Short mmCIF file of C-alpha atoms and ligand atoms in Angstrom, two decimals:
data_model
loop_
_atom_site.label_atom_id
_atom_site.label_comp_id
_atom_site.label_asym_id
_atom_site.label_seq_id
_atom_site.Cartn_x
_atom_site.Cartn_y
_atom_site.Cartn_z
CA MET A 1 141.83 90.81 65.73
CA ARG A 2 145.48 90.75 64.61
CA GLY A 3 147.32 93.66 66.07
CA GLY A 4 144.58 94.35 68.65
CA PHE A 5 144.07 92.83 72.07
CA THR A 6 144.21 89.16 71.28
CA LYS A 7 144.23 87.35 74.53
CA LEU A 8 143.65 88.08 78.20
CA GLU A 9 144.28 85.28 80.66
CA PHE A 10 143.58 85.45 84.38
CA LEU A 11 146.44 83.83 86.30
CA GLY A 12 145.42 84.78 89.82
CA ALA A 13 143.17 86.84 92.11
CA THR A 14 140.23 85.01 90.53
CA ARG A 15 137.40 84.89 93.09
CA GLN A 16 140.05 85.20 95.80
CA VAL A 17 142.31 88.08 96.75
CA THR A 18 145.96 87.12 96.32
CA GLY A 19 148.22 86.02 93.47
CA SER A 20 147.25 88.92 91.18
CA SER A 21 148.55 88.25 87.69
CA TYR A 22 147.05 88.86 84.27
CA PHE A 23 148.62 87.84 80.98
CA LEU A 24 147.82 89.90 77.93
CA GLU A 25 148.82 89.70 74.31
CA VAL A 26 148.42 93.09 72.77
CA GLY A 27 149.65 94.10 69.32
CA ARG A 28 152.27 91.30 69.35
CA VAL A 29 153.59 92.36 72.77
CA LYS A 30 153.30 89.86 75.63
CA ILE A 31 152.68 91.44 78.97
CA LEU A 32 152.19 90.29 82.50
CA VAL A 33 150.35 92.78 84.69
CA ASP A 34 151.52 91.89 88.22
CA CYS A 35 153.05 88.60 89.32
CA GLY A 36 151.76 88.09 92.83
CA LEU A 37 152.31 85.53 95.52
CA PHE A 38 149.35 83.36 96.52
CA GLN A 39 148.98 83.90 100.27
CA GLU A 40 145.78 82.04 101.09
CA ARG A 41 146.61 78.58 102.37
CA ASP A 42 144.20 76.91 99.91
CA TYR A 43 145.96 78.42 96.92
CA SER A 44 149.60 78.56 98.00
CA TYR A 45 150.32 75.31 96.10
CA ARG A 46 150.11 77.45 92.94
CA ASN A 47 153.29 79.26 94.00
CA TRP A 48 155.14 76.00 93.39
CA GLN A 49 153.64 75.18 90.02
CA ALA A 50 155.21 76.10 86.68
CA PHE A 51 153.98 79.45 85.33
CA PRO A 52 151.04 78.94 82.95
CA VAL A 53 152.91 81.13 80.43
CA PRO A 54 156.59 80.33 79.77
CA PRO A 55 158.50 83.18 81.47
CA ASP A 56 161.00 83.57 78.60
CA GLN A 57 158.16 84.45 76.23
CA ILE A 58 156.98 87.45 78.23
CA ASP A 59 158.29 90.84 77.08
CA HIS A 60 157.29 93.10 79.98
CA VAL A 61 156.04 92.88 83.54
CA LEU A 62 153.98 95.92 84.51
CA LEU A 63 153.80 96.25 88.26
CA THR A 64 150.86 98.06 89.88
CA HIS A 65 152.40 98.19 93.37
CA VAL A 66 154.79 96.48 95.74
CA HIS A 67 152.42 94.42 97.88
CA LEU A 68 153.54 90.78 97.77
CA ASP A 69 150.22 89.56 96.43
CA HIS A 70 151.05 91.65 93.35
CA CYS A 71 154.84 91.31 93.06
CA GLY A 72 155.90 88.37 95.24
CA LEU A 73 156.45 85.84 92.45
CA ILE A 74 158.67 88.07 90.29
CA PRO A 75 161.94 86.48 91.55
CA LYS A 76 160.59 83.06 90.59
CA LEU A 77 159.62 84.40 87.15
CA VAL A 78 163.16 85.74 86.67
CA LYS A 79 164.71 82.54 88.01
CA GLU A 80 162.68 80.58 85.47
CA GLY A 81 163.75 82.59 82.47
CA PHE A 82 162.05 86.01 82.28
CA LYS A 83 164.49 88.44 80.66
CA GLY A 84 162.27 91.41 79.81
CA ASP A 85 161.92 94.57 81.85
CA ILE A 86 159.84 95.26 84.93
CA LEU A 87 158.11 98.62 84.56
CA LEU A 88 157.09 100.37 87.76
CA THR A 89 156.70 103.87 89.22
CA PRO A 90 159.72 105.65 90.80
CA ALA A 91 158.40 105.13 94.35
CA SER A 92 157.69 101.45 93.63
CA LYS A 93 161.25 101.15 92.31
CA ALA A 94 162.58 102.51 95.60
CA LEU A 95 160.37 100.15 97.63
CA PHE A 96 160.63 96.99 95.53
CA PRO A 97 164.16 95.85 96.54
CA ILE A 98 163.32 96.14 100.25
CA VAL A 99 160.04 94.29 99.94
CA ILE A 100 161.31 91.52 97.72
CA GLN A 101 164.51 90.86 99.68
CA ASP A 102 162.43 90.59 102.82
CA SER A 103 160.09 88.17 101.10
CA ALA A 104 163.10 86.07 100.03
CA ARG A 105 164.43 86.08 103.60
CA MET A 106 161.01 84.95 104.85
CA GLN A 107 161.02 82.18 102.24
CA GLU A 108 164.48 81.08 103.35
CA GLU A 109 163.66 81.24 107.06
CA GLY A 110 160.30 79.54 106.56
CA ALA A 111 161.91 76.66 104.65
CA ALA A 112 164.68 76.23 107.26
CA PHE A 113 162.15 76.32 110.09
CA LYS A 114 159.89 73.78 108.42
CA LYS A 115 162.78 71.47 107.69
CA LYS A 116 163.88 71.52 111.33
CA ARG A 117 160.33 70.99 112.58
CA HIS A 118 159.65 68.12 110.21
CA GLU A 119 162.92 66.48 111.24
CA THR A 120 161.97 66.78 114.92
CA GLU A 121 158.46 65.47 114.30
CA GLY A 122 159.68 62.82 111.84
CA ARG A 123 157.18 63.78 109.13
CA LYS A 124 157.02 65.51 105.77
CA GLY A 125 154.93 68.54 104.82
CA PRO A 126 152.96 69.11 101.61
CA TYR A 127 155.51 71.53 100.06
CA PRO A 128 159.27 71.23 99.50
CA GLU A 129 161.40 72.42 102.39
CA THR A 130 163.36 74.63 100.01
CA PRO A 131 162.64 78.34 99.64
CA LEU A 132 160.50 79.40 96.70
CA TYR A 133 163.38 81.77 95.94
CA THR A 134 166.44 82.99 97.77
CA VAL A 135 167.79 86.47 98.52
CA GLN A 136 170.24 85.87 95.66
CA ASP A 137 167.37 85.10 93.28
CA ALA A 138 165.57 88.24 94.43
CA GLU A 139 168.60 90.42 93.74
CA LYS A 140 168.68 89.24 90.12
CA CYS A 141 165.44 91.15 89.50
CA PHE A 142 166.93 94.55 90.29
CA ALA A 143 168.75 94.99 86.96
CA LEU A 144 165.41 94.58 85.14
CA LEU A 145 163.61 97.40 86.97
CA ARG A 146 162.74 100.40 84.84
CA GLU A 147 160.86 103.37 86.23
CA VAL A 148 158.00 105.12 84.46
CA SER A 149 156.41 108.19 86.06
CA TYR A 150 152.67 108.66 86.50
CA GLU A 151 150.83 109.98 83.41
CA GLU A 152 153.74 109.25 81.07
CA TYR A 153 152.67 107.24 78.00
CA MET A 154 155.52 104.82 77.32
CA PRO A 155 155.61 103.07 73.93
CA LEU A 156 156.06 99.29 74.08
CA ASN A 157 156.16 99.12 70.25
CA ASP A 158 154.90 101.27 67.37
CA GLN A 159 151.23 100.66 68.27
CA VAL A 160 151.08 99.88 71.95
CA LYS A 161 151.65 102.26 74.87
CA MET A 162 151.41 101.84 78.61
CA CYS A 163 150.68 104.45 81.24
CA PHE A 164 150.59 104.43 85.05
CA HIS A 165 147.89 106.46 86.83
CA ASP A 166 147.95 107.04 90.60
CA ALA A 167 145.84 104.40 92.35
CA GLY A 168 146.02 106.09 95.79
CA HIS A 169 146.40 102.66 97.42
CA VAL A 170 149.96 102.64 98.75
CA LEU A 171 152.97 104.85 98.00
CA GLY A 172 153.81 104.43 94.29
CA SER A 173 150.69 102.40 93.52
CA ALA A 174 149.35 102.58 89.99
CA MET A 175 146.52 101.65 87.72
CA VAL A 176 147.78 100.43 84.37
CA GLU A 177 146.36 101.66 81.11
CA LEU A 178 147.34 99.95 77.86
CA THR A 179 146.45 101.64 74.61
CA ILE A 180 146.56 100.50 71.00
CA GLN A 181 146.48 102.85 68.06
CA ASP A 182 146.35 101.06 64.70
CA ASP A 183 144.34 101.06 61.46
CA GLN A 184 141.26 100.01 63.44
CA GLY A 185 141.52 103.11 65.61
CA PHE A 186 142.18 103.66 69.32
CA ARG A 187 141.38 101.13 72.04
CA ASN A 188 142.38 100.85 75.68
CA ILE A 189 142.22 98.52 78.63
CA ILE A 190 142.53 99.57 82.26
CA PHE A 191 143.78 97.40 85.08
CA SER A 192 142.67 99.04 88.31
CA GLY A 193 145.35 97.37 90.45
CA ASP A 194 144.26 97.90 94.03
CA ILE A 195 142.12 101.02 94.32
CA GLY A 196 142.66 103.36 97.27
CA GLN A 197 140.19 105.38 99.30
CA TRP A 198 139.29 108.99 98.63
CA ASP A 199 140.37 111.76 101.04
CA LYS A 200 142.93 109.80 103.03
CA PRO A 201 145.43 111.87 105.01
CA LEU A 202 148.58 110.47 103.41
CA LEU A 203 147.92 109.69 99.75
CA ALA A 204 146.35 111.31 96.72
CA ASN A 205 142.90 110.23 95.49
CA PRO A 206 142.66 107.34 93.00
CA ALA A 207 142.66 108.28 89.30
CA THR A 208 139.35 108.01 87.44
CA PHE A 209 138.60 107.58 83.75
CA ASP A 210 136.02 108.87 81.29
CA ARG A 211 136.16 105.83 79.07
CA ALA A 212 137.71 102.41 78.56
CA ASP A 213 137.10 99.52 76.21
CA TYR A 214 137.91 96.93 78.84
CA VAL A 215 138.36 97.16 82.59
CA VAL A 216 139.93 94.65 84.96
CA MET A 217 138.86 95.78 88.40
CA GLU A 218 139.57 94.76 91.97
CA SER A 219 136.60 94.08 94.23
CA THR A 220 138.10 93.35 97.67
CA TYR A 221 135.57 95.45 99.60
CA GLY A 222 132.78 95.31 97.01
CA ASP A 223 130.22 94.58 99.74
CA ARG A 224 131.44 96.74 102.65
CA ASN A 225 132.32 100.29 103.63
CA HIS A 226 135.09 101.40 105.94
CA GLU A 227 135.05 103.45 109.08
CA SER A 228 135.96 107.15 108.84
CA PRO A 229 139.36 108.55 109.97
CA GLN A 230 137.65 110.00 113.09
CA ALA A 231 136.19 106.57 113.91
CA ILE A 232 139.71 105.14 113.57
CA ASP A 233 141.08 107.63 116.12
CA ASP A 234 138.20 106.95 118.51
CA LYS A 235 138.57 103.19 118.31
CA LEU A 236 142.34 103.23 118.46
CA SER A 237 142.43 105.45 121.53
CA LYS A 238 139.79 103.29 123.25
CA VAL A 239 141.77 100.10 122.60
CA VAL A 240 144.99 101.71 123.84
CA ASN A 241 143.41 103.22 126.96
CA ASP A 242 141.46 100.06 127.88
CA THR A 243 144.43 97.77 127.40
CA ILE A 244 146.76 100.00 129.41
CA SER A 245 144.20 100.08 132.27
CA ALA A 246 144.03 96.29 132.17
CA GLY A 247 147.83 96.10 132.30
CA GLY A 248 148.20 94.34 128.97
CA ASN A 249 150.12 94.91 125.75
CA ILE A 250 148.75 95.93 122.39
CA LEU A 251 149.90 93.94 119.38
CA ILE A 252 149.24 95.16 115.89
CA PRO A 253 150.12 92.91 112.94
CA THR A 254 151.26 95.53 110.50
CA PHE A 255 151.67 95.65 106.77
CA VAL A 256 154.99 97.45 106.54
CA ILE A 257 154.08 99.65 103.60
CA GLU A 258 151.44 102.26 104.18
CA ARG A 259 149.76 100.64 107.18
CA ALA A 260 152.79 101.14 109.41
CA GLN A 261 153.03 104.79 108.30
CA ASP A 262 149.25 105.25 108.66
CA LEU A 263 149.47 103.92 112.21
CA LEU A 264 152.38 106.23 113.04
CA TYR A 265 150.34 109.11 111.64
CA HIS A 266 147.30 108.27 113.81
CA PHE A 267 149.34 107.56 116.95
CA SER A 268 151.18 110.87 116.54
CA ARG A 269 147.84 112.67 116.21
CA LEU A 270 146.43 110.94 119.30
CA ALA A 271 149.62 111.50 121.32
CA ASN A 272 149.78 115.19 120.40
CA ALA A 273 146.11 115.63 121.31
CA LYS A 274 146.77 113.77 124.62
CA GLU A 275 144.02 111.30 123.81
CA ILE A 276 146.38 108.49 124.67
CA PRO A 277 148.91 108.55 127.51
CA TYR A 278 152.64 108.33 126.95
CA VAL A 279 153.27 104.70 126.08
CA ILE A 280 156.37 103.07 124.68
CA THR A 281 155.49 102.15 121.13
CA PHE A 282 157.64 99.86 119.04
CA LEU A 283 157.80 99.72 115.33
CA ASP A 284 159.42 96.29 115.45
CA SER A 285 160.39 95.95 111.82
CA PRO A 286 163.63 97.06 110.19
CA MET A 287 161.78 97.09 106.94
CA ALA A 288 158.98 99.35 108.09
CA VAL A 289 161.64 101.72 109.44
CA GLU A 290 163.44 101.74 106.08
CA ILE A 291 160.19 102.22 104.21
CA THR A 292 159.17 105.15 106.39
CA LYS A 293 162.41 106.85 105.26
CA ILE A 294 161.43 106.28 101.63
CA PHE A 295 158.02 107.81 102.32
CA GLU A 296 159.83 110.94 103.47
CA GLN A 297 161.70 111.05 100.12
CA PHE A 298 158.51 111.01 98.05
CA ARG A 299 156.62 113.82 99.76
CA GLU A 300 155.28 115.13 96.45
CA TYR A 301 152.89 112.16 96.33
CA PHE A 302 151.19 113.03 99.62
CA GLY A 303 147.94 114.84 100.20
CA LYS A 304 148.01 118.56 101.11
CA GLN A 305 147.58 118.09 104.86
CA THR A 306 150.67 115.89 105.16
CA GLN A 307 152.75 118.10 102.87
CA GLY A 308 151.84 121.00 105.18
CA LEU A 309 153.18 119.11 108.22
CA PHE A 310 156.48 118.46 106.44
CA LYS A 311 156.73 122.14 105.46
CA ASP A 312 156.33 123.10 109.14
CA GLY A 313 159.30 120.87 109.93
CA GLN A 314 157.19 118.17 111.62
CA SER A 315 157.19 114.54 110.70
CA PRO A 316 153.77 112.89 110.58
CA PHE A 317 155.58 109.65 111.43
CA ASP A 318 157.12 110.55 114.80
CA PHE A 319 155.91 111.12 118.39
CA PRO A 320 157.22 110.81 121.98
CA GLY A 321 157.61 107.18 123.07
CA LEU A 322 158.19 105.82 119.57
CA LYS A 323 161.07 103.32 119.38
CA LEU A 324 162.32 101.82 116.16
CA ALA A 325 163.50 98.24 116.69
CA GLU A 326 165.75 97.33 113.79
CA SER A 327 168.00 94.55 115.15
CA VAL A 328 166.84 91.15 116.39
CA GLU A 329 168.37 92.01 119.80
CA ALA A 330 166.26 95.17 119.99
CA SER A 331 163.21 93.10 119.11
CA LYS A 332 163.93 90.51 121.81
CA ALA A 333 164.57 93.28 124.35
CA ILE A 334 160.94 94.33 124.01
CA ASN A 335 160.03 91.28 126.15
CA LEU A 336 161.94 92.79 129.07
CA ILE A 337 159.90 96.00 129.22
CA LYS A 338 157.70 96.26 132.30
CA GLY A 339 154.33 97.94 131.88
CA SER A 340 152.19 98.25 128.79
CA THR A 341 153.61 98.71 125.33
CA ILE A 342 152.28 98.96 121.84
CA ILE A 343 154.03 96.66 119.38
CA MET A 344 153.60 96.99 115.64
CA ALA A 345 155.30 94.20 113.71
CA GLY A 346 154.97 92.32 110.41
CA SER A 347 153.58 90.42 108.76
CA GLY A 348 150.15 91.95 108.38
CA MET A 349 148.26 88.65 108.14
CA ILE A 350 150.54 86.89 110.68
CA THR A 351 151.87 84.59 107.97
CA GLY A 352 155.45 85.19 109.15
CA GLY A 353 157.74 87.79 110.69
CA ARG A 354 158.34 89.03 114.24
CA ILE A 355 154.64 89.35 115.09
CA LYS A 356 154.47 85.56 115.49
CA HIS A 357 157.02 85.64 118.30
CA HIS A 358 155.16 88.42 120.12
CA LEU A 359 151.85 86.67 119.57
CA ALA A 360 153.12 83.36 120.97
CA ARG A 361 153.90 85.26 124.19
CA GLU A 362 150.70 87.33 124.40
CA ILE A 363 147.93 85.17 122.96
CA THR A 364 147.08 83.46 126.25
CA ARG A 365 146.95 86.77 128.22
CA PRO A 366 143.36 88.09 128.56
CA GLU A 367 144.63 91.55 129.55
CA SER A 368 146.37 92.03 126.18
CA THR A 369 144.76 93.02 122.89
CA LEU A 370 145.43 91.98 119.33
CA VAL A 371 144.30 94.69 116.93
CA PHE A 372 143.72 93.90 113.28
CA VAL A 373 144.11 96.91 111.05
CA GLY A 374 144.03 95.23 107.65
CA TYR A 375 142.50 92.62 105.43
CA GLN A 376 143.01 89.01 106.58
CA ALA A 377 142.90 86.60 103.65
CA ALA A 378 141.16 83.26 104.04
CA GLY A 379 143.38 80.54 105.50
CA THR A 380 145.92 82.90 107.11
CA LEU A 381 146.58 82.76 110.85
CA GLY A 382 145.18 86.28 111.10
CA ARG A 383 141.91 85.21 109.55
CA GLN A 384 141.65 82.12 111.79
CA ILE A 385 141.98 84.29 114.89
CA LEU A 386 139.60 86.91 113.53
CA ASP A 387 137.07 84.18 112.72
CA GLY A 388 137.17 83.16 116.37
CA LEU A 389 139.16 79.92 116.31
CA SER A 390 139.81 79.06 119.95
CA LEU A 391 143.01 77.08 119.41
CA VAL A 392 145.68 78.17 116.94
CA ARG A 393 149.10 77.02 115.85
CA ILE A 394 151.93 79.52 116.13
CA LEU A 395 155.54 78.56 115.34
CA GLY A 396 154.65 74.89 115.46
CA GLN A 397 152.88 74.97 118.84
CA SER A 398 149.20 75.06 119.77
CA PHE A 399 147.88 77.97 121.87
CA PRO A 400 144.40 78.77 123.22
CA VAL A 401 143.29 82.26 122.13
CA ARG A 402 142.68 84.27 125.32
CA MET A 403 143.73 87.78 124.41
CA LYS A 404 141.14 90.33 123.28
CA ILE A 405 140.65 90.60 119.55
CA GLU A 406 139.76 93.94 117.99
CA LYS A 407 139.45 95.06 114.43
CA ILE A 408 139.63 98.55 112.98
CA ASP A 409 138.41 98.65 109.40
CA GLY A 410 139.02 102.23 108.34
CA PHE A 411 142.75 101.79 107.85
CA SER A 412 142.28 99.83 104.71
CA ALA A 413 144.40 100.97 101.79
CA HIS A 414 141.52 99.61 99.70
CA ALA A 415 138.50 101.43 98.43
CA GLY A 416 135.31 100.55 100.29
CA MET A 417 132.08 99.68 98.51
CA ASN A 418 131.06 103.32 97.94
CA ASP A 419 134.53 104.17 96.64
CA LEU A 420 134.46 101.28 94.16
CA GLN A 421 131.04 102.38 92.94
CA ARG A 422 132.29 105.97 92.67
CA TRP A 423 135.24 104.76 90.56
CA LEU A 424 132.88 102.90 88.21
CA ASP A 425 130.54 105.89 88.02
CA SER A 426 133.36 108.03 86.64
CA PHE A 427 133.13 106.22 83.28
CA LYS A 428 130.91 108.36 81.08
CA SER A 429 130.11 105.47 78.73
CA PRO A 430 129.91 101.74 79.52
CA PRO A 431 133.10 99.79 78.82
CA LYS A 432 132.64 96.77 76.54
CA HIS A 433 133.30 94.54 79.52
CA VAL A 434 134.29 94.77 83.17
CA PHE A 435 136.19 91.82 84.61
CA LEU A 436 136.00 91.61 88.40
CA THR A 437 138.99 90.16 90.22
CA HIS A 438 140.68 90.32 93.63
CA GLY A 439 137.61 89.63 95.75
CA GLU A 440 135.86 86.82 97.57
CA ASP A 441 132.43 85.67 96.35
CA GLU A 442 130.21 87.99 98.43
CA ALA A 443 132.22 91.07 97.47
CA ILE A 444 132.15 90.12 93.81
CA SER A 445 128.39 89.44 93.77
CA SER A 446 127.64 92.76 95.37
CA LEU A 447 129.71 94.69 92.83
CA GLU A 448 128.37 92.55 90.00
CA ASN A 449 124.82 93.47 91.02
CA TYR A 450 125.75 97.13 91.09
CA ILE A 451 127.26 96.97 87.59
CA ASN A 452 124.31 94.96 86.25
CA SER A 453 121.99 97.71 87.48
CA LYS A 454 123.69 100.17 85.12
CA SER A 455 122.25 100.01 81.63
CA GLY A 456 124.45 98.72 78.85
CA TRP A 457 127.21 97.41 81.13
CA GLN A 458 128.60 93.91 80.94
CA VAL A 459 130.41 92.24 83.78
CA SER A 460 131.86 88.88 84.74
CA ALA A 461 134.22 87.42 87.32
CA PRO A 462 136.75 85.14 85.59
CA THR A 463 137.92 81.85 87.02
CA TYR A 464 141.53 80.68 87.34
CA MET A 465 143.31 80.48 83.98
CA GLU A 466 140.20 81.55 82.12
CA GLU A 467 141.08 83.07 78.76
CA PHE A 468 139.27 85.73 76.78
CA THR A 469 139.67 86.94 73.23
CA LEU A 470 138.89 90.61 73.34
ZN1 ZN B 1 147.69 96.08 97.53
#
């Protein structure tokens, strides 16, 4: 096997959905595909452990996309000795500094807040009260970023090439293909990254493949389908209209990349069609505002419908009543508004950010509504609320949950069950092996059953730090 794929080790997203990271030795090149933050409470201790592979021995990090569960540990990797390059698509390169600096700020603020709270309460928490990495650490990654366009085969040495294919998941998202050409012939391995949905208004469809020797595939929604775009509009307008009639506010924990822009797109459609009344709508996130500007710079990645809007001089991300709250003062001023408002703020799973402050104010008000528009990982505050916990802790205080809880599934940047099956069906011959990652048990079993029903296919779902010789 010398010169071929020698080792594949699963360093995260194993039977859970965060901390994506796969280590691969291929033709003497050492590669890390993604280096994600563990966001589920049960696994976050891993963020503090030493990397299973010494960072100074890794040659390249290949980044599928800029969600923190795929890139959030890169500053730690660099801090602990990684000196190679970080290959990513041009749009990911534009987004990465914003996302990672924000993550560092959240780490710093979180550590400071914990320290203060523990001092007040006279106790110690399970993790150090120091940030995992600082803004300064995060900035040290920027010099290592190197952009590679979609469909460009980039040599990593004389036998190994890498290529990004559009994953249709978020702006700049990619599937990673690694190929080897040596005296044993041609072989390839495909990392699906996070797979998007087909026929979404903003992004292109996910890439598909005729063949692969090995596939590492996400399975987040392996057991469920999403609602259609029309169902999203119907549900969103009902929530907005009902909550306004009740005199409450609408809070939407928002992932700042893609979800925020998707929401703007849907709200602008509903506002223009007069399906919702004029309502002051805050995008309460300087980062989401900045990211929306980057979206406008990469119009060539959008689907036809959205490109058409831009050509007509309209922005799909703007509508009457929309206010962009960038400063902390602007965010605090939202509290003073009388009458109903819609507030979109990060973070998407309520693990940090301005949404916590809004939630602490609204959660006991039955007239207000909390609308989930994205995946809530196990152990996050978002998941606790969604699972119906009646008492939750926000910013160190306990609150009874009295506001209405709604969930709109169709927004997901992830492929639903049918989409995942469609992606698998595109392979004209069975890969030697499909490794399922990035899913909880039910989702994995469902997809595993589907793959097992296809003749000649082999599938497994690796466990943490499981190693394979390919
Ligand atoms: Zn993602």
